[in-house]
Amino acid sequence: MLDRIKRFNWLMFAAMLALVALGTAAIYSAGNARSEEVFHSMWKANLSTALFGLAIYFVLAFFDYRRYVSLLAAPAYLFSLVLLVAVLLVGTSTYGGRRWLWFFQPSEVAKLCVIAALAWIYGSPEPRPWLRRFPGFLAACATIGVPALLILLEPDLGTMLALLPATLAMLFVARVWRRGLLTAVLAAAVLATAVLAAVYEAEKPGVSEDRRAAIMRFVPLRPHQVKRVKIFLFPDEDPHAAGYTLRQAMISIGSGGFSGKGFRRGETNHLKYLPQSISMNDFIFCVYAEEAGFIGSVALLALFGALLAPCVWTAYFAADGRGRLIAIGVSTLVFAHVFVNIAMSVGLVPITGLPLPFISAGRTFLVTVMAGLGVVQSVSIHGREEDR
Amino acid sequence: MRSEASISSDLTVLAIGAIFVAGLVALGFRLARVQLVDAAKHSYDGARQSIRTVRTAGPRGRILARDGTVLADNRASVSIAVNPEGFQRRTWNDTVLAISNAVDAVSAAIGLRSTLTAGAISRHVRQQLARPLVAWRDVGDEAIARFAERAGEFPGFSCIETEERVYPEGRLAAHVIGFVGRRDAESVGGEQFNFRDKEMCGREGLEAFYDSYLRGSQGELQVTVDARGFAVEEKTVSEARRGPDLRLSIDVAVQRAVERQLRGERGACAALDPRDGSVLALASAPAYDLNILVPQLSPEINERLFRNARNDYRNRACFETYAPGSTFKTVTALAGLGAGVPPEVSYDCTGVFELGGMRLHCARRWGHGPIDMRHALKESCNTYFCNLGCDIGTNALFSAARAMGLGAKTGIDFPQDSAGVVPSAEYKRISYNLPWYASDLAHAAIGQGQLLVTPLQMARVAGAIGTGYLVRPRLGADAPVERTPLPFPERDLAVVREGMCMVVDGGTGKRAGEGVAAAVAGKTGTAEVGLGATRRKNVWFIAYAPAERPTVAIAMVIENGESGGGTAAPKVNAVLKSIFGEAEELEPRVGVGER
């Protein structure tokens, strides 16, 4: 027991608690700026959810992950598939997507389940050389592909975009058919660049309607996605309608300045210039950055760094494959969310609906991330001992 | 000893860690840029982030005569405007006061009084805050120079260039061209704009009728405003474009000739090409210089044009209606022929036509004696046509009048197009509450009584007799040509044509044809209006020429003239001379012996 407490990674835990605290404050500020009463007490809900997540965190941290991962990974994965199908059939629609099943979003839970399943398969202590080769790659594609497809059907592109780097990192670490993997990554990069270039070419000023249509036939994006890419490429083009969100986001963040405007003093948020429907969720970084300023933003990044460093540390020192893969999977998942969310708020990447871990008011996601970190903590505690 | 595989895996983990660090550091740098380097821009932006859209107006197209003479154009005009954002005060009242004081100060400096009232400033601040407020519109060079010299002293004021309408020909065709006013740029297709700049819009005449054609295509402006609504920055989204030019059928030479003849008179004249309806001239006198209406109608001008007894503004050529007088006898003749009265049939003119208790004198007091249709037209015999009218009856007479386009709008592409009146028993009962008497018919047959026409209608009648079909008059060179064949046989028309030729060839309108290098056919008219002290004569002459193949049809009315032959015919003669040129040799005429 003492051993365990000794090996408990306090930095990771403290960073997580600090992030929960900052998140609750940001939700308080964003929620109180809204006119609807129901959002004013959102921070309380976030806090109680965090407590619930903390309980799960401790349970998962104190038991040996090797026991429960091998026991639960497969059933959890299958159960998440059932939930993903269920949400498509009986889920609740919001903002053009069918993402809710009663009180939670199955796609968030599925992220963790996919990571666990991959860890379970590729981190197995028994040597399975075929897994490192092409067949193993195909197996990974199937494991990731089925839930990914279901998530895309909701549709929830953002979640997909966060899950993909996490699973990719795991496959790299697991040394699964690296040549193919690298090729795939490069191909994806080339494709993304090509799409950007095509949209740029089609939408730049002075392009005829015919030419635009001819180019856009080859772009595999939906109209609203094209629009977002267009806003990313030409942020000043249409500041009134489509570009409004990004423009307001930049103003919120930029007007924070060095030291911020102070807690609950974010004008763009409280004067409702920032679109209200997203200020608590995907664009909460704007609320935070306006009130906390550059100092606060960097502190937030540092906290995420303080959270991620021990995770990578844990992965590096993990004695077995499963622990290592889980630590890498969870940390990459968190990193992908953090990076894409903040990057889109400051106009570095096109706008994608993706929450900022711990800060956004997403309760399912909060519990998911805390659970994931609980497993990583378990790896930190138990993972250095050789399995006896 | 760790395996090679394990080392490779370790390195991958470290690489991923490095990516995390790189990603977070990149975000940090980006945030430093947004929050530190660009903070000034964004926080400034943040305070002024709302965007307002403005509809801007394009310059108006020109109006050209047939030969390209510019009748209406735009000229650059400079206005001095106040930009409200230069006068931000804590309260709106203080802002209005600050603007008002500043306007007074500039007013003293440039020596021009501003028409801006505190109310107007207040209204602008409330409704158009993000737009400049024009304090002095269409300022002269001198005032601009004075303003420019001291512009530094007046922050918040600026010169803005706009366009004003200008009418290079001044009075020419003033009633036809009309004038423009200002109104908010129109919203097309239900688009929503926060502000709409003023644009010119036609208020009268062709400016009004062809308003949407002449109007430029509109542009869009985006104005960034701060939290209180003051403008900070402007960006043109789409450029406003000039409207197309409108080419008219008006022939400047004919129009000038007509107006020269009308000078000093009260009256009107319409001249058109009876083949396609092109209006060659449409004039009304007295006229006025259109440029006095620019930049806006002042109260003095308004008083002078619209409220005086002379009625300068009234369009007498196609809006005012007159009794046609004897010119209508052409129509009566056609009606008689249509009813089967042979032209050779004579009525005996004793100098007076009596019906019941009514006595109607002929122009020739002692009478014409027995007279047939052609000669009755030539001599304008009242007795003949009263008899003819009474013989054929109301229906035959008035259906012929309607067939000649009377009592109905001509369909001209012009906002003012009076139908006139072709009376009926019902019309008289409703309008005058009197029964229809046989004497009404007799009066109508010679163009008196309740019958009312416009000069434009009569020009059309003259042309229709000459060509055999009725045309729709058109002012726009590209307006469609519409021709309606007359319901009279060519034989009947020939009789009236002969009569009308005889009018000019030694008849009542002989002065109309003198020296014109073309055969003229015409008809005089002298309509008596009013009773007692207000009794006066409106005199007419209608004509078409050349008689064999008419290319011009003309109708002129002069208020308070002597007689159609004496007053109107010479004026029409002068116009026709300007069109066809003067004849080489004057035919010696009986009774014209000055030598």
Coordinates of C-alpha atoms in Angstrom, one line a residue, chain B residues 73-460:
Chain B
D73 CA -26.2 64.2 -67.1
N74 CA -24.4 63.9 -63.8
R75 CA -21.8 66.3 -62.5
A76 CA -19.3 65.8 -59.7
S77 CA -20.5 67.6 -56.6
V78 CA -18.7 68.2 -53.4
S79 CA -20.4 68.2 -50.1
I80 CA -19.0 68.8 -46.7
A81 CA -20.0 66.2 -44.2
V82 CA -19.7 65.7 -40.5
N83 CA -18.5 62.3 -39.3
P84 CA -20.2 61.7 -36.0
E85 CA -17.4 59.5 -34.7
G86 CA -15.3 62.7 -34.3
F87 CA -17.8 64.0 -31.8
Q88 CA -18.2 61.2 -29.3
R89 CA -19.5 62.5 -26.0
R90 CA -20.7 60.7 -22.9
T91 CA -24.4 61.3 -23.7
W92 CA -26.1 61.4 -27.0
N93 CA -27.4 64.9 -26.3
D94 CA -23.9 66.1 -25.8
T95 CA -22.9 64.5 -29.0
V96 CA -25.6 66.2 -30.9
L97 CA -24.7 69.5 -29.2
A98 CA -21.0 69.0 -30.1
I99 CA -21.9 68.3 -33.7
S100 CA -24.2 71.3 -33.8
N101 CA -21.6 73.7 -32.4
A102 CA -18.9 72.3 -34.8
V103 CA -21.3 72.9 -37.7
D104 CA -21.8 76.5 -36.6
A105 CA -18.1 77.0 -36.3
V106 CA -17.4 75.7 -39.8
S107 CA -20.4 77.6 -41.1
A108 CA -18.8 80.8 -39.9
A109 CA -15.4 79.8 -41.4
I110 CA -16.6 78.9 -44.9
G111 CA -19.3 81.5 -45.1
L112 CA -22.1 79.2 -45.9
R113 CA -25.2 78.7 -43.8
S114 CA -26.0 75.2 -43.0
T115 CA -29.6 74.0 -43.2
L116 CA -29.0 71.4 -40.6
T117 CA -31.3 71.7 -37.6
A118 CA -30.6 70.2 -34.2
G119 CA -33.5 67.9 -34.9
A120 CA -31.9 66.6 -38.1
I121 CA -28.6 66.0 -36.3
S122 CA -30.3 64.2 -33.5
R123 CA -32.2 62.1 -36.0
H124 CA -29.0 61.2 -37.8
V125 CA -27.2 60.3 -34.6
R126 CA -30.1 58.0 -33.7
Q127 CA -30.6 56.4 -37.0
Q128 CA -27.5 56.8 -39.2
L129 CA -24.7 57.1 -36.7
A130 CA -22.2 55.2 -38.6
R131 CA -22.6 57.3 -41.8
P132 CA -21.4 60.8 -42.5
L133 CA -24.0 63.5 -42.2
V134 CA -24.0 66.0 -45.1
A135 CA -24.0 69.5 -43.7
W136 CA -23.5 71.5 -46.9
R137 CA -24.6 69.8 -50.0
D138 CA -23.2 70.7 -53.5
V139 CA -20.8 73.4 -52.2
G140 CA -19.2 75.8 -54.6
D141 CA -15.4 75.9 -55.4
E142 CA -14.9 79.0 -53.3
A143 CA -16.4 77.5 -50.1
I144 CA -14.4 74.3 -50.7
A145 CA -11.2 76.3 -51.0
R146 CA -12.0 78.1 -47.8
F147 CA -12.8 74.9 -46.1
A148 CA -9.6 73.1 -47.5
E149 CA -7.5 76.0 -46.2
R150 CA -8.6 75.5 -42.7
A151 CA -9.5 71.8 -42.8
G152 CA -7.0 71.1 -40.0
E153 CA -9.0 73.2 -37.6
F154 CA -12.1 71.1 -38.2
P155 CA -11.5 67.5 -37.3
G156 CA -14.5 65.4 -37.9
F157 CA -15.4 67.2 -41.1
S158 CA -14.6 66.0 -44.5
C159 CA -15.4 66.6 -48.1
I160 CA -17.3 63.9 -49.8
E161 CA -17.7 63.6 -53.5
T162 CA -21.2 62.8 -54.8
E163 CA -23.0 63.4 -58.0
E164 CA -25.7 65.8 -58.8
R165 CA -28.0 65.8 -61.8
V166 CA -27.3 68.4 -64.4
Y167 CA -29.4 69.4 -67.4
P168 CA -27.1 70.8 -70.1
E169 CA -29.9 72.1 -72.2
G170 CA -31.6 73.8 -69.3
R171 CA -35.2 74.5 -70.4
L172 CA -35.2 72.2 -73.4
A173 CA -37.9 69.6 -73.0
A174 CA -38.1 70.4 -69.3
H175 CA -41.5 68.9 -68.8
V176 CA -40.5 65.8 -70.6
I177 CA -37.3 65.1 -68.8
G178 CA -38.7 65.7 -65.4
F179 CA -36.4 65.8 -62.4
V180 CA -35.0 63.7 -59.6
G181 CA -35.3 63.6 -55.8
R182 CA -33.4 61.7 -53.2
R183 CA -34.4 58.7 -51.3
D184 CA -32.8 55.7 -49.5
A185 CA -31.2 53.3 -51.9
E186 CA -33.7 50.6 -52.6
S187 CA -33.4 47.2 -51.2
V188 CA -33.5 44.6 -53.9
G189 CA -34.6 41.1 -53.3
G190 CA -35.4 41.6 -49.6
E191 CA -31.8 42.0 -48.5
Q192 CA -31.3 43.5 -45.1
F193 CA -29.1 46.5 -44.8
N194 CA -28.4 48.5 -41.7
F195 CA -28.1 51.7 -43.6
R196 CA -28.9 52.8 -47.1
D197 CA -27.3 55.8 -48.7
K198 CA -29.4 58.3 -50.5
E199 CA -29.7 57.8 -54.2
M200 CA -31.3 59.8 -56.9
C201 CA -34.8 58.7 -57.9
G202 CA -37.0 60.1 -60.6
R203 CA -39.9 62.2 -59.4
E204 CA -41.4 63.4 -62.6
G205 CA -41.3 63.0 -66.3
L206 CA -39.0 60.5 -68.0
E207 CA -36.7 60.5 -64.9
A208 CA -39.7 58.9 -63.1
F209 CA -40.9 56.7 -65.9
Y210 CA -37.5 55.2 -66.6
D211 CA -36.3 55.4 -63.1
S212 CA -35.5 51.8 -62.6
Y213 CA -33.8 51.7 -66.0
L214 CA -31.6 54.8 -65.3
R215 CA -30.7 53.9 -61.8
G216 CA -27.3 52.5 -61.3
S217 CA -26.7 49.1 -59.8
Q218 CA -26.2 49.3 -56.1
G219 CA -23.1 48.4 -54.2
E220 CA -22.5 47.3 -50.7
L221 CA -20.3 48.8 -48.0
Q222 CA -19.3 47.2 -44.7
V223 CA -18.8 49.6 -41.9
T224 CA -17.2 48.4 -38.8
V225 CA -18.6 50.2 -35.8
D226 CA -17.7 50.2 -32.1
A227 CA -19.8 49.2 -29.3
R228 CA -21.7 52.5 -29.4
G229 CA -22.2 52.4 -33.1
F230 CA -19.7 55.0 -34.3
A231 CA -18.0 54.1 -37.5
V232 CA -14.4 53.0 -37.3
E233 CA -13.6 51.5 -40.7
E234 CA -15.1 51.1 -44.1
K235 CA -14.7 48.3 -46.6
T236 CA -16.3 48.2 -50.0
V237 CA -17.9 44.8 -50.7
S238 CA -19.3 45.5 -54.1
E239 CA -18.9 48.5 -56.2
A240 CA -21.9 50.5 -57.3
R241 CA -22.2 50.8 -61.0
R242 CA -23.5 53.5 -63.3
G243 CA -26.9 53.0 -64.8
P244 CA -27.4 52.8 -68.6
D245 CA -28.1 55.8 -70.8
L246 CA -31.6 56.4 -72.0
R247 CA -31.9 57.5 -75.6
L248 CA -35.0 59.3 -76.6
S249 CA -36.8 59.7 -79.9
I250 CA -36.9 63.5 -79.2
D251 CA -35.2 65.4 -82.1
V252 CA -33.4 68.3 -80.6
A253 CA -33.8 70.5 -83.7
V254 CA -37.6 70.0 -83.8
Q255 CA -37.9 70.4 -80.1
R256 CA -36.0 73.7 -80.3
A257 CA -38.1 74.9 -83.2
V258 CA -41.3 74.1 -81.3
E259 CA -40.1 75.7 -78.2
R260 CA -39.1 78.8 -80.1
Q261 CA -42.6 79.1 -81.4
L262 CA -44.1 78.6 -78.0
R263 CA -41.9 81.2 -76.3
G264 CA -44.0 83.8 -74.6
E265 CA -47.2 81.9 -75.1
R266 CA -49.1 79.5 -73.0
G267 CA -49.7 76.4 -74.9
A268 CA -48.3 73.1 -76.0
C269 CA -47.1 71.2 -79.0
A270 CA -46.6 67.6 -79.8
A271 CA -44.8 66.4 -82.9
L272 CA -44.4 62.8 -83.8
D273 CA -43.4 60.5 -86.6
P274 CA -46.8 58.9 -87.5
R275 CA -45.0 55.8 -88.9
D276 CA -43.6 54.5 -85.7
G277 CA -44.9 56.8 -83.0
S278 CA -41.5 58.4 -82.2
V279 CA -42.2 61.6 -80.4
L280 CA -40.0 64.2 -82.1
A281 CA -41.0 67.1 -79.9
L282 CA -43.2 67.4 -76.9
A283 CA -43.2 70.9 -75.5
S284 CA -45.2 72.9 -73.0
A285 CA -45.0 76.5 -72.3
P286 CA -44.2 78.3 -70.1
A287 CA -41.2 76.1 -69.3
Y288 CA -38.5 76.4 -66.7
D289 CA -34.9 75.6 -66.3
L290 CA -34.5 72.2 -64.9
N291 CA -31.3 73.1 -63.1
I292 CA -33.1 75.2 -60.6
L293 CA -34.4 72.0 -59.2
V294 CA -30.8 70.8 -58.4
P295 CA -29.7 69.9 -55.8
Q296 CA -33.1 70.2 -54.3
L297 CA -36.4 71.9 -54.7
S298 CA -36.2 75.1 -52.7
P299 CA -39.3 76.6 -51.2
E300 CA -39.1 79.6 -53.5
I301 CA -38.9 77.5 -56.6
N302 CA -41.6 75.3 -55.3
E303 CA -43.8 78.4 -54.9
R304 CA -42.9 79.6 -58.4
L305 CA -43.4 76.4 -60.3
F306 CA -46.2 74.6 -58.5
R307 CA -48.3 77.2 -56.9
N308 CA -48.5 80.1 -59.2
A309 CA -51.4 81.0 -61.6
R310 CA -49.2 80.5 -64.7
N311 CA -48.7 76.9 -63.8
D312 CA -45.2 76.7 -65.4
Y313 CA -44.9 73.2 -64.1
R314 CA -48.0 71.9 -65.8
N315 CA -47.4 69.6 -68.7
R316 CA -49.8 71.0 -71.3
A317 CA -48.7 68.7 -74.0
C318 CA -50.0 65.4 -72.6
F319 CA -51.5 66.1 -69.2
E320 CA -53.6 69.2 -69.6
T321 CA -56.8 68.7 -71.7
Y322 CA -58.4 71.1 -74.0
A323 CA -61.5 71.2 -76.2
P324 CA -60.3 70.3 -79.6
G325 CA -62.4 72.8 -81.4
S326 CA -62.7 72.5 -85.2
T327 CA -59.7 70.1 -85.4
F328 CA -62.2 67.6 -84.3
K329 CA -64.2 68.1 -87.5
T330 CA -61.7 65.7 -89.1
V331 CA -63.0 63.0 -86.8
T332 CA -66.7 64.0 -87.4
A333 CA -66.1 63.8 -91.1
L334 CA -64.7 60.3 -90.8
A335 CA -67.7 59.4 -88.6
G336 CA -70.1 60.7 -91.2
L337 CA -68.4 58.8 -94.0
G338 CA -68.4 55.7 -91.9
A339 CA -72.1 56.2 -91.3
G340 CA -72.7 56.2 -95.0
V341 CA -73.0 59.9 -95.7
P342 CA -71.4 60.5 -99.1
P343 CA -68.9 63.3 -99.2
E344 CA -70.6 65.0 -102.1
V345 CA -73.8 65.6 -100.0
S346 CA -74.2 69.3 -99.3
Y347 CA -75.8 71.0 -96.3
D348 CA -76.9 74.5 -96.8
C349 CA -75.0 76.9 -94.5
T350 CA -77.0 80.0 -93.7
G351 CA -74.4 81.2 -91.2
V352 CA -76.3 79.8 -88.3
F353 CA -77.2 76.4 -87.1
E354 CA -80.4 76.2 -85.2
L355 CA -81.6 73.3 -83.1
G356 CA -84.5 73.8 -80.7
G357 CA -83.7 77.1 -78.9
M358 CA -80.0 76.9 -79.6
R359 CA -78.3 79.0 -82.2
L360 CA -74.8 78.2 -83.3
H361 CA -73.0 80.6 -85.6
C362 CA -70.7 79.6 -88.4
A363 CA -67.3 81.3 -88.7
R364 CA -68.7 83.0 -91.8
R365 CA -71.6 85.1 -90.5
W366 CA -73.4 85.2 -93.8
G367 CA -73.0 81.5 -94.4
H368 CA -71.3 79.3 -96.9
G369 CA -74.3 78.4 -98.8
P370 CA -74.6 74.7 -99.9
I371 CA -71.3 73.1 -99.0
D372 CA -69.9 69.5 -99.3
M373 CA -67.6 67.8 -96.9
R374 CA -64.2 68.7 -98.5
H375 CA -65.1 72.3 -98.6
A376 CA -66.7 72.2 -95.2
L377 CA -63.3 71.1 -93.9
K378 CA -61.5 73.7 -95.9
E379 CA -63.7 76.5 -94.7
S380 CA -64.3 74.9 -91.3
C381 CA -68.0 75.3 -91.6
N382 CA -69.8 74.8 -88.3
T383 CA -73.2 74.4 -89.8
Y384 CA -72.2 71.5 -92.0
F385 CA -70.7 69.5 -89.2
C386 CA -73.5 70.3 -86.8
N387 CA -75.9 68.9 -89.3
L388 CA -73.7 65.9 -90.0
G389 CA -73.2 65.2 -86.4
C390 CA -76.9 65.3 -85.7
D391 CA -77.7 63.2 -88.7
I392 CA -75.3 60.3 -87.8
G393 CA -76.0 60.4 -84.1
T394 CA -74.1 60.1 -80.8
N395 CA -72.9 56.6 -81.2
A396 CA -71.4 56.9 -84.7
L397 CA -69.6 60.1 -83.7
F398 CA -68.1 59.0 -80.5
S399 CA -67.2 55.5 -81.6
A400 CA -65.2 57.2 -84.4
A401 CA -63.6 59.5 -81.8
R402 CA -62.6 56.5 -79.7
A403 CA -61.3 54.8 -82.8
M404 CA -59.0 57.7 -83.2
G405 CA -57.6 57.2 -79.7
L406 CA -59.5 59.9 -78.0
G407 CA -60.9 59.4 -74.6
A408 CA -58.2 56.9 -73.8
K409 CA -54.6 57.1 -72.7
T410 CA -52.2 57.1 -75.6
G411 CA -49.9 54.6 -73.9
I412 CA -46.9 56.8 -74.2
D413 CA -43.9 55.8 -72.0
F414 CA -44.4 58.8 -69.8
P415 CA -46.1 59.2 -66.4
Q416 CA -48.5 61.9 -67.5
D417 CA -50.9 60.6 -70.1
S418 CA -54.4 62.0 -69.9
A419 CA -57.2 60.2 -71.4
G420 CA -59.2 63.3 -72.1
V421 CA -63.0 63.0 -72.3
V422 CA -65.2 61.6 -75.0
P423 CA -68.6 62.4 -73.4
S424 CA -71.7 60.3 -73.2
A425 CA -75.1 60.7 -71.7
E426 CA -74.0 58.9 -68.6
Y427 CA -70.8 61.0 -68.4
K428 CA -72.8 64.2 -68.5
R429 CA -75.2 63.0 -65.9
I430 CA -72.5 62.0 -63.5
S431 CA -70.3 65.0 -64.1
Y432 CA -72.8 67.7 -64.5
N433 CA -76.1 66.1 -63.3
L434 CA -77.7 67.2 -66.6
P435 CA -79.5 65.2 -69.3
W436 CA -77.9 64.7 -72.7
Y437 CA -79.4 67.1 -75.2
A438 CA -79.2 67.0 -79.0
S439 CA -77.4 70.3 -78.7
D440 CA -74.6 68.5 -76.9
L441 CA -74.2 66.3 -80.0
A442 CA -74.1 69.4 -82.2
H443 CA -71.4 71.0 -80.0
A444 CA -69.4 67.8 -79.9
A445 CA -69.5 67.5 -83.7
I446 CA -67.5 70.7 -83.9
G447 CA -65.2 69.9 -81.0
Q448 CA -66.8 71.9 -78.3
G449 CA -68.8 71.0 -75.2
Q450 CA -67.6 68.3 -73.0
L451 CA -65.1 66.9 -75.4
L452 CA -61.5 67.1 -74.1
V453 CA -58.3 66.1 -75.7
T454 CA -54.5 66.5 -75.2
P455 CA -52.3 68.0 -77.9
L456 CA -50.5 64.6 -78.0
Q457 CA -53.7 62.9 -78.8
M458 CA -54.5 65.3 -81.6
A459 CA -51.0 64.9 -83.1
R460 CA -51.8 61.2 -83.2

